[in-house]
């Protein structure tokens, strides 16, 4: 289980998170929804060690991980698939995928996981020697998710996986994340602008506003909550 307790983070004195606490189980998808600037990405960056919390604690499977370097957090089994994908545009699909495995020393396992990526995204296999910049936004998102799989994590942090994608592709990408979580029994903390779809594939969710968690609970219950509907679901 991933635990975040009383997390407070500031950017040069400006408070971005103020006492955020949440729980996310392995084998389940937990969504974090909220308006732009609410602090969702800051939560993910704090968990993956890209930002240091001023106050608070982050734990994974009973061990404290706050304060550890990002590579050590990857070694503990947490993988951050960032907003904007962060691919190397002039490297091939295959090399971008292998970047995800750079901390591993098990060639056979790496080969198995490459097969797994090609199972979820067959088109990446067909075009694995093409450079990443020549792919569409949706295809680049597949590469970014595939790179995450190559780290063989126990827990994924997805930041806006659907950003910039056509509506049909958005559903595809989120369904693949759901299928992966189910097949691999890994955990997912999902930040997603499309709150409707995010809640559909999640078991639990948290709603953030201005650096605070303002609501939490079963994703289905939140989806039918009138305040959530009005503020975040456009219903
Ligand atoms: P979005 O949905 O727009 O990505 P978010 O909920 O992920 O928003 P964050 O990116 O976590 O929000 O930002 C939380 C707050 O911290 C915002 O007020 C933002 O302006 C501020 N912030 C984020 N990154 C920085 C930074 N590098 N320097 C200063 N302030 C920042």
PDB file of C-alpha atoms and ligand atoms in Angstrom:
ATOM      1  CA  UNK A   1       0.000   0.000   0.000  1.00  0.00           C
ATOM      2  CA  UNK A   2       1.092   3.559  -0.757  1.00  0.00           C
ATOM      3  CA  UNK A   3       0.529   5.970   2.103  1.00  0.00           C
ATOM      4  CA  UNK A   4       0.810   9.734   2.057  1.00  0.00           C
ATOM      5  CA  UNK A   5       0.498  11.506   5.400  1.00  0.00           C
ATOM      6  CA  UNK A   6       0.164  15.233   6.069  1.00  0.00           C
ATOM      7  CA  UNK A   7       2.182  16.192   2.994  1.00  0.00           C
ATOM      8  CA  UNK A   8       3.088  19.863   2.771  1.00  0.00           C
ATOM      9  CA  UNK A   9       5.085  21.081  -0.232  1.00  0.00           C
ATOM     10  CA  UNK A  10       5.984  24.605  -1.284  1.00  0.00           C
ATOM     11  CA  UNK A  11       7.584  26.099  -4.352  1.00  0.00           C
ATOM     12  CA  UNK A  12       9.955  28.807  -3.020  1.00  0.00           C
ATOM     13  CA  UNK A  13       7.583  29.673  -0.198  1.00  0.00           C
ATOM     14  CA  UNK A  14       4.313  29.307  -2.143  1.00  0.00           C
ATOM     15  CA  UNK A  15       2.325  26.455  -0.604  1.00  0.00           C
ATOM     16  CA  UNK A  16       1.228  23.918  -3.253  1.00  0.00           C
ATOM     17  CA  UNK A  17       0.149  21.105  -0.881  1.00  0.00           C
ATOM     18  CA  UNK A  18      -1.097  21.704   2.616  1.00  0.00           C
ATOM     19  CA  UNK A  19      -1.473  18.583   4.738  1.00  0.00           C
ATOM     20  CA  UNK A  20      -2.433  16.089   2.026  1.00  0.00           C
ATOM     21  CA  UNK A  21      -3.073  12.497   3.164  1.00  0.00           C
ATOM     22  CA  UNK A  22      -4.176   9.568   1.043  1.00  0.00           C
ATOM     23  CA  UNK A  23      -4.026   5.798   0.713  1.00  0.00           C
ATOM     24  CA  UNK A  24      -3.728   3.772  -2.500  1.00  0.00           C
ATOM     25  CA  UNK A  25      -3.864  -0.030  -2.547  1.00  0.00           C
ATOM     26  CA  UNK A  26      -1.903  -2.391  -4.764  1.00  0.00           C
ATOM     27  CA  UNK A  27      -4.158  -4.202  -7.215  1.00  0.00           C
ATOM     28  CA  UNK A  28      -6.471  -1.201  -7.491  1.00  0.00           C
ATOM     29  CA  UNK A  29      -6.751   2.100  -9.320  1.00  0.00           C
ATOM     30  CA  UNK A  30      -7.065   5.226  -7.197  1.00  0.00           C
ATOM     31  CA  UNK A  31      -7.860   8.510  -8.933  1.00  0.00           C
ATOM     32  CA  UNK A  32      -6.860  11.982  -7.920  1.00  0.00           C
ATOM     33  CA  UNK A  33      -9.121  14.552  -9.554  1.00  0.00           C
ATOM     34  CA  UNK A  34      -9.384  18.329  -9.259  1.00  0.00           C
ATOM     35  CA  UNK A  35      -9.149  21.599 -11.134  1.00  0.00           C
ATOM     36  CA  UNK A  36      -5.980  22.901 -12.784  1.00  0.00           C
ATOM     37  CA  UNK A  37      -3.429  23.960 -10.190  1.00  0.00           C
ATOM     38  CA  UNK A  38      -5.055  21.969  -7.355  1.00  0.00           C
ATOM     39  CA  UNK A  39      -1.763  20.190  -6.638  1.00  0.00           C
ATOM     40  CA  UNK A  40      -2.275  16.771  -8.246  1.00  0.00           C
ATOM     41  CA  UNK A  41       1.052  16.659 -10.141  1.00  0.00           C
ATOM     42  CA  UNK A  42       2.821  17.918  -7.029  1.00  0.00           C
ATOM     43  CA  UNK A  43       1.516  14.884  -5.117  1.00  0.00           C
ATOM     44  CA  UNK A  44       2.888  12.520  -7.791  1.00  0.00           C
ATOM     45  CA  UNK A  45       6.245  14.328  -7.986  1.00  0.00           C
ATOM     46  CA  UNK A  46       6.571  14.147  -4.205  1.00  0.00           C
ATOM     47  CA  UNK A  47       5.893  10.396  -4.191  1.00  0.00           C
ATOM     48  CA  UNK A  48       8.475   9.724  -6.918  1.00  0.00           C
ATOM     49  CA  UNK A  49      11.099  11.843  -5.139  1.00  0.00           C
ATOM     50  CA  UNK A  50      11.278  14.644  -7.719  1.00  0.00           C
ATOM     51  CA  UNK A  51      10.162  17.084  -5.004  1.00  0.00           C
ATOM     52  CA  UNK A  52      10.983  17.005  -1.300  1.00  0.00           C
ATOM     53  CA  UNK A  53       8.089  17.571   1.081  1.00  0.00           C
ATOM     54  CA  UNK A  54       8.640  20.223   3.767  1.00  0.00           C
ATOM     55  CA  UNK A  55       6.425  18.280   6.167  1.00  0.00           C
ATOM     56  CA  UNK A  56       4.855  14.846   5.981  1.00  0.00           C
ATOM     57  CA  UNK A  57       5.652  11.254   5.237  1.00  0.00           C
ATOM     58  CA  UNK A  58       5.288   8.921   2.276  1.00  0.00           C
ATOM     59  CA  UNK A  59       5.372   5.172   2.764  1.00  0.00           C
ATOM     60  CA  UNK A  60       5.279   2.156   0.488  1.00  0.00           C
ATOM     61  CA  UNK A  61       4.529  -1.312   1.820  1.00  0.00           C
ATOM     62  CA  UNK A  62       5.333  -0.243   5.345  1.00  0.00           C
ATOM     63  CA  UNK A  63       8.648   1.508   4.582  1.00  0.00           C
ATOM     64  CA  UNK A  64       9.222   5.243   4.549  1.00  0.00           C
ATOM     65  CA  UNK A  65      10.227   6.406   1.075  1.00  0.00           C
ATOM     66  CA  UNK A  66      10.045  10.191   1.516  1.00  0.00           C
ATOM     67  CA  UNK A  67      13.572  11.596   1.418  1.00  0.00           C
ATOM     68  CA  UNK A  68      14.888   8.823  -0.869  1.00  0.00           C
ATOM     69  CA  UNK A  69      16.381   9.675  -4.281  1.00  0.00           C
ATOM     70  CA  UNK A  70      14.140   9.100  -7.332  1.00  0.00           C
ATOM     71  CA  UNK A  71      16.214   6.133  -8.590  1.00  0.00           C
ATOM     72  CA  UNK A  72      15.922   4.441  -5.181  1.00  0.00           C
ATOM     73  CA  UNK A  73      12.147   4.953  -5.289  1.00  0.00           C
ATOM     74  CA  UNK A  74      12.077   3.277  -8.733  1.00  0.00           C
ATOM     75  CA  UNK A  75      14.073   0.375  -7.227  1.00  0.00           C
ATOM     76  CA  UNK A  76      11.405   0.058  -4.513  1.00  0.00           C
ATOM     77  CA  UNK A  77       8.840  -0.542  -7.286  1.00  0.00           C
ATOM     78  CA  UNK A  78       7.228   2.830  -7.964  1.00  0.00           C
ATOM     79  CA  UNK A  79       7.165   4.165 -11.515  1.00  0.00           C
ATOM     80  CA  UNK A  80       6.134   7.692 -12.513  1.00  0.00           C
ATOM     81  CA  UNK A  81       4.747   8.118 -16.036  1.00  0.00           C
ATOM     82  CA  UNK A  82       4.915  11.913 -16.228  1.00  0.00           C
ATOM     83  CA  UNK A  83       2.673  14.424 -17.931  1.00  0.00           C
ATOM     84  CA  UNK A  84       4.113  15.224 -21.364  1.00  0.00           C
ATOM     85  CA  UNK A  85       5.558  11.691 -21.686  1.00  0.00           C
ATOM     86  CA  UNK A  86       9.247  12.706 -21.464  1.00  0.00           C
ATOM     87  CA  UNK A  87      10.397  10.534 -24.362  1.00  0.00           C
ATOM     88  CA  UNK A  88      13.759  10.868 -26.098  1.00  0.00           C
ATOM     89  CA  UNK A  89      12.452  12.098 -29.476  1.00  0.00           C
ATOM     90  CA  UNK A  90      15.434  11.032 -31.606  1.00  0.00           C
ATOM     91  CA  UNK A  91      15.795   7.580 -30.072  1.00  0.00           C
ATOM     92  CA  UNK A  92      13.945   4.542 -31.418  1.00  0.00           C
ATOM     93  CA  UNK A  93      10.841   3.132 -29.763  1.00  0.00           C
ATOM     94  CA  UNK A  94      12.907   0.160 -28.603  1.00  0.00           C
ATOM     95  CA  UNK A  95      15.627   2.320 -27.020  1.00  0.00           C
ATOM     96  CA  UNK A  96      12.995   4.502 -25.318  1.00  0.00           C
ATOM     97  CA  UNK A  97      11.416   1.350 -23.886  1.00  0.00           C
ATOM     98  CA  UNK A  98      14.784   0.034 -22.692  1.00  0.00           C
ATOM     99  CA  UNK A  99      15.391   3.288 -20.811  1.00  0.00           C
ATOM    100  CA  UNK A 100      12.657   2.071 -18.461  1.00  0.00           C
ATOM    101  CA  UNK A 101      14.748  -1.012 -17.651  1.00  0.00           C
ATOM    102  CA  UNK A 102      18.082   0.767 -17.131  1.00  0.00           C
ATOM    103  CA  UNK A 103      18.262  -0.087 -13.409  1.00  0.00           C
ATOM    104  CA  UNK A 104      17.610  -3.798 -14.025  1.00  0.00           C
ATOM    105  CA  UNK A 105      20.199  -6.565 -14.333  1.00  0.00           C
ATOM    106  CA  UNK A 106      17.945  -9.453 -15.453  1.00  0.00           C
ATOM    107  CA  UNK A 107      18.156  -9.780 -19.271  1.00  0.00           C
ATOM    108  CA  UNK A 108      15.615 -12.630 -19.400  1.00  0.00           C
ATOM    109  CA  UNK A 109      13.089 -10.646 -17.346  1.00  0.00           C
ATOM    110  CA  UNK A 110      13.694  -7.573 -19.528  1.00  0.00           C
ATOM    111  CA  UNK A 111      12.962  -9.653 -22.651  1.00  0.00           C
ATOM    112  CA  UNK A 112       9.745 -10.978 -21.050  1.00  0.00           C
ATOM    113  CA  UNK A 113       8.630  -7.459 -20.176  1.00  0.00           C
ATOM    114  CA  UNK A 114       9.379  -6.250 -23.708  1.00  0.00           C
ATOM    115  CA  UNK A 115       7.048  -9.002 -24.953  1.00  0.00           C
ATOM    116  CA  UNK A 116       4.477  -7.797 -22.440  1.00  0.00           C
ATOM    117  CA  UNK A 117       4.704  -4.226 -23.811  1.00  0.00           C
ATOM    118  CA  UNK A 118       4.250  -5.561 -27.355  1.00  0.00           C
ATOM    119  CA  UNK A 119       1.280  -7.618 -26.141  1.00  0.00           C
ATOM    120  CA  UNK A 120      -0.467  -4.489 -24.822  1.00  0.00           C
ATOM    121  CA  UNK A 121       0.638  -2.315 -27.748  1.00  0.00           C
ATOM    122  CA  UNK A 122       1.210  -4.504 -30.860  1.00  0.00           C
ATOM    123  CA  UNK A 123       1.869  -1.483 -33.102  1.00  0.00           C
ATOM    124  CA  UNK A 124       4.990  -0.663 -31.082  1.00  0.00           C
ATOM    125  CA  UNK A 125       6.473  -4.027 -32.047  1.00  0.00           C
ATOM    126  CA  UNK A 126       5.889  -3.407 -35.755  1.00  0.00           C
ATOM    127  CA  UNK A 127       7.553   0.012 -35.562  1.00  0.00           C
ATOM    128  CA  UNK A 128      10.136  -0.556 -32.833  1.00  0.00           C
ATOM    129  CA  UNK A 129      13.089   0.811 -34.849  1.00  0.00           C
ATOM    130  CA  UNK A 130      11.389   4.090 -35.793  1.00  0.00           C
ATOM    131  CA  UNK A 131      12.299   7.223 -33.839  1.00  0.00           C
ATOM    132  CA  UNK A 132       9.798   8.324 -31.217  1.00  0.00           C
ATOM    133  CA  UNK A 133       9.179  11.851 -32.532  1.00  0.00           C
ATOM    134  CA  UNK A 134       7.531  10.452 -35.679  1.00  0.00           C
ATOM    135  CA  UNK A 135       4.608   8.970 -33.725  1.00  0.00           C
ATOM    136  CA  UNK A 136       1.232  10.511 -32.958  1.00  0.00           C
ATOM    137  CA  UNK A 137       0.381  11.741 -29.470  1.00  0.00           C
ATOM    138  CA  UNK A 138      -1.539   8.565 -28.642  1.00  0.00           C
ATOM    139  CA  UNK A 139       1.257   6.340 -29.908  1.00  0.00           C
ATOM    140  CA  UNK A 140       3.820   8.329 -27.891  1.00  0.00           C
ATOM    141  CA  UNK A 141       1.631   7.811 -24.830  1.00  0.00           C
ATOM    142  CA  UNK A 142       1.801   4.058 -25.500  1.00  0.00           C
ATOM    143  CA  UNK A 143       5.616   4.294 -25.591  1.00  0.00           C
ATOM    144  CA  UNK A 144       5.608   6.189 -22.276  1.00  0.00           C
ATOM    145  CA  UNK A 145       3.365   3.572 -20.637  1.00  0.00           C
ATOM    146  CA  UNK A 146       5.509   0.809 -22.156  1.00  0.00           C
ATOM    147  CA  UNK A 147       8.645   2.417 -20.719  1.00  0.00           C
ATOM    148  CA  UNK A 148       6.911   2.295 -17.328  1.00  0.00           C
ATOM    149  CA  UNK A 149       6.139  -1.414 -17.747  1.00  0.00           C
ATOM    150  CA  UNK A 150       9.847  -2.028 -18.494  1.00  0.00           C
ATOM    151  CA  UNK A 151      10.738  -0.943 -14.950  1.00  0.00           C
ATOM    152  CA  UNK A 152       8.518  -3.836 -13.713  1.00  0.00           C
ATOM    153  CA  UNK A 153       6.931  -1.665 -11.009  1.00  0.00           C
ATOM    154  CA  UNK A 154       4.513  -2.702  -8.292  1.00  0.00           C
ATOM    155  CA  UNK A 155       2.929   0.724  -8.437  1.00  0.00           C
ATOM    156  CA  UNK A 156       2.354   3.251 -11.240  1.00  0.00           C
ATOM    157  CA  UNK A 157       1.868   6.993 -10.925  1.00  0.00           C
ATOM    158  CA  UNK A 158       0.156   8.235 -14.112  1.00  0.00           C
ATOM    159  CA  UNK A 159       0.019  11.986 -14.691  1.00  0.00           C
ATOM    160  CA  UNK A 160      -2.585  13.001 -17.283  1.00  0.00           C
ATOM    161  CA  UNK A 161      -2.094  10.017 -19.623  1.00  0.00           C
ATOM    162  CA  UNK A 162      -4.854  11.284 -21.908  1.00  0.00           C
ATOM    163  CA  UNK A 163      -3.651  14.856 -22.339  1.00  0.00           C
ATOM    164  CA  UNK A 164      -3.786  16.035 -25.946  1.00  0.00           C
ATOM    165  CA  UNK A 165      -5.384  12.830 -27.237  1.00  0.00           C
ATOM    166  CA  UNK A 166      -8.521  12.436 -29.368  1.00  0.00           C
ATOM    167  CA  UNK A 167     -11.570  11.251 -27.352  1.00  0.00           C
ATOM    168  CA  UNK A 168     -11.581   7.746 -28.852  1.00  0.00           C
ATOM    169  CA  UNK A 169      -7.890   7.238 -28.033  1.00  0.00           C
ATOM    170  CA  UNK A 170      -8.430   8.537 -24.494  1.00  0.00           C
ATOM    171  CA  UNK A 171     -10.784   5.664 -23.773  1.00  0.00           C
ATOM    172  CA  UNK A 172      -8.292   3.196 -25.305  1.00  0.00           C
ATOM    173  CA  UNK A 173      -5.392   4.450 -23.214  1.00  0.00           C
ATOM    174  CA  UNK A 174      -7.404   4.403 -19.965  1.00  0.00           C
ATOM    175  CA  UNK A 175      -8.822   0.949 -20.730  1.00  0.00           C
ATOM    176  CA  UNK A 176      -5.285  -0.340 -21.298  1.00  0.00           C
ATOM    177  CA  UNK A 177      -4.205   1.090 -17.940  1.00  0.00           C
ATOM    178  CA  UNK A 178      -7.198  -0.657 -16.329  1.00  0.00           C
ATOM    179  CA  UNK A 179      -6.350  -3.954 -18.055  1.00  0.00           C
ATOM    180  CA  UNK A 180      -2.715  -3.705 -17.013  1.00  0.00           C
ATOM    181  CA  UNK A 181      -3.617  -3.015 -13.384  1.00  0.00           C
ATOM    182  CA  UNK A 182      -5.955  -6.022 -13.407  1.00  0.00           C
ATOM    183  CA  UNK A 183      -3.542  -8.425 -15.171  1.00  0.00           C
ATOM    184  CA  UNK A 184      -0.418  -7.415 -13.247  1.00  0.00           C
ATOM    185  CA  UNK A 185      -2.215  -6.842  -9.919  1.00  0.00           C
ATOM    186  CA  UNK A 186      -0.218  -3.641  -9.539  1.00  0.00           C
ATOM    187  CA  UNK A 187      -1.409  -0.397  -7.985  1.00  0.00           C
ATOM    188  CA  UNK A 188      -2.160   2.795  -9.882  1.00  0.00           C
ATOM    189  CA  UNK A 189      -2.495   6.366  -8.676  1.00  0.00           C
ATOM    190  CA  UNK A 190      -4.084   8.150 -11.614  1.00  0.00           C
ATOM    191  CA  UNK A 191      -4.230  11.898 -12.231  1.00  0.00           C
ATOM    192  CA  UNK A 192      -6.571  12.499 -15.128  1.00  0.00           C
ATOM    193  CA  UNK A 193      -8.422  15.531 -16.517  1.00  0.00           C
ATOM    194  CA  UNK A 194     -11.153  13.288 -17.882  1.00  0.00           C
ATOM    195  CA  UNK A 195     -12.651  12.712 -14.435  1.00  0.00           C
ATOM    196  CA  UNK A 196     -15.625  10.780 -15.834  1.00  0.00           C
ATOM    197  CA  UNK A 197     -13.466   8.080 -17.375  1.00  0.00           C
ATOM    198  CA  UNK A 198     -10.988   8.118 -14.496  1.00  0.00           C
ATOM    199  CA  UNK A 199     -13.776   7.410 -11.990  1.00  0.00           C
ATOM    200  CA  UNK A 200     -15.148   4.654 -14.257  1.00  0.00           C
ATOM    201  CA  UNK A 201     -11.918   2.651 -14.056  1.00  0.00           C
ATOM    202  CA  UNK A 202     -11.084   3.442 -10.403  1.00  0.00           C
ATOM    203  CA  UNK A 203     -12.154   1.789  -7.193  1.00  0.00           C
ATOM    204  CA  UNK A 204     -11.386   4.821  -5.012  1.00  0.00           C
ATOM    205  CA  UNK A 205     -10.846   8.499  -5.600  1.00  0.00           C
ATOM    206  CA  UNK A 206      -9.740  11.712  -3.952  1.00  0.00           C
ATOM    207  CA  UNK A 207     -10.831  15.206  -4.939  1.00  0.00           C
ATOM    208  CA  UNK A 208      -8.289  18.016  -4.559  1.00  0.00           C
ATOM    209  CA  UNK A 209      -8.787  21.748  -4.368  1.00  0.00           C
ATOM    210  CA  UNK A 210      -6.085  24.374  -3.770  1.00  0.00           C
ATOM    211  CA  UNK A 211      -3.591  22.026  -2.158  1.00  0.00           C
ATOM    212  CA  UNK A 212      -6.108  20.149   0.010  1.00  0.00           C
ATOM    213  CA  UNK A 213      -8.057  16.904  -0.261  1.00  0.00           C
ATOM    214  CA  UNK A 214     -11.680  18.015  -0.016  1.00  0.00           C
ATOM    215  CA  UNK A 215     -13.436  14.688  -0.647  1.00  0.00           C
ATOM    216  CA  UNK A 216     -12.528  11.009  -0.701  1.00  0.00           C
ATOM    217  CA  UNK A 217     -14.286   7.709  -1.122  1.00  0.00           C
ATOM    218  CA  UNK A 218     -15.560   5.001  -3.394  1.00  0.00           C
ATOM    219  CA  UNK A 219     -15.188   6.133  -7.035  1.00  0.00           C
ATOM    220  CA  UNK A 220     -18.784   5.176  -7.906  1.00  0.00           C
ATOM    221  CA  UNK A 221     -20.152   7.147  -4.946  1.00  0.00           C
ATOM    222  CA  UNK A 222     -18.114  10.196  -5.916  1.00  0.00           C
ATOM    223  CA  UNK A 223     -19.317   9.900  -9.502  1.00  0.00           C
ATOM    224  CA  UNK A 224     -22.908  10.211  -8.335  1.00  0.00           C
ATOM    225  CA  UNK A 225     -22.170  12.985  -5.817  1.00  0.00           C
ATOM    226  CA  UNK A 226     -23.961  16.181  -6.916  1.00  0.00           C
ATOM    227  CA  UNK A 227     -21.067  18.514  -5.988  1.00  0.00           C
ATOM    228  CA  UNK A 228     -18.552  16.368  -7.878  1.00  0.00           C
ATOM    229  CA  UNK A 229     -20.881  16.147 -10.877  1.00  0.00           C
ATOM    230  CA  UNK A 230     -21.282  19.911 -11.039  1.00  0.00           C
ATOM    231  CA  UNK A 231     -17.648  20.853 -10.433  1.00  0.00           C
ATOM    232  CA  UNK A 232     -15.697  18.128 -12.221  1.00  0.00           C
ATOM    233  CA  UNK A 233     -17.882  15.978 -14.454  1.00  0.00           C
ATOM    234  CA  UNK A 234     -19.666  18.669 -16.444  1.00  0.00           C
ATOM    235  CA  UNK A 235     -23.065  17.085 -15.710  1.00  0.00           C
TER     236      UNK A 235
HETATM  237  P1  LIG B   1      -2.852  20.677 -13.647  1.00  0.00           P
HETATM  238  O1  LIG B   1      -4.091  19.855 -13.658  1.00  0.00           O
HETATM  239  O2  LIG B   1      -3.027  22.023 -14.298  1.00  0.00           O
HETATM  240  O3  LIG B   1      -1.616  19.957 -14.121  1.00  0.00           O
HETATM  241  P2  LIG B   1      -2.212  20.197 -10.847  1.00  0.00           P
HETATM  242  O4  LIG B   1      -3.402  19.918 -10.012  1.00  0.00           O
HETATM  243  O5  LIG B   1      -1.381  19.059 -11.269  1.00  0.00           O
HETATM  244  O6  LIG B   1      -2.616  21.094 -12.091  1.00  0.00           O
HETATM  245  P3  LIG B   1       0.252  21.265  -9.792  1.00  0.00           P
HETATM  246  O7  LIG B   1       0.979  21.270 -11.084  1.00  0.00           O
HETATM  247  O8  LIG B   1       0.620  20.268  -8.774  1.00  0.00           O
HETATM  248  O9  LIG B   1      -1.321  21.239 -10.010  1.00  0.00           O
HETATM  249  O10 LIG B   1       0.431  22.737  -9.151  1.00  0.00           O
HETATM  250  C1  LIG B   1      -0.007  23.066  -7.836  1.00  0.00           C
HETATM  251  C2  LIG B   1       0.347  24.538  -7.566  1.00  0.00           C
HETATM  252  O11 LIG B   1       1.752  24.686  -7.528  1.00  0.00           O
HETATM  253  C3  LIG B   1      -0.190  25.495  -8.624  1.00  0.00           C
HETATM  254  O12 LIG B   1      -0.601  26.674  -7.958  1.00  0.00           O
HETATM  255  C4  LIG B   1       1.024  25.770  -9.490  1.00  0.00           C
HETATM  256  O13 LIG B   1       0.960  27.061 -10.053  1.00  0.00           O
HETATM  257  C5  LIG B   1       2.184  25.659  -8.491  1.00  0.00           C
HETATM  258  N1  LIG B   1       3.394  25.156  -9.134  1.00  0.00           N
HETATM  259  C6  LIG B   1       3.525  23.969  -9.809  1.00  0.00           C
HETATM  260  N2  LIG B   1       4.790  23.813 -10.250  1.00  0.00           N
HETATM  261  C7  LIG B   1       5.477  24.919  -9.847  1.00  0.00           C
HETATM  262  C8  LIG B   1       6.840  25.358  -9.975  1.00  0.00           C
HETATM  263  N3  LIG B   1       7.745  24.610 -10.609  1.00  0.00           N
HETATM  264  N4  LIG B   1       7.162  26.567  -9.449  1.00  0.00           N
HETATM  265  C9  LIG B   1       6.254  27.316  -8.790  1.00  0.00           C
HETATM  266  N5  LIG B   1       4.957  26.951  -8.611  1.00  0.00           N
HETATM  267  C10 LIG B   1       4.575  25.789  -9.133  1.00  0.00           C
END
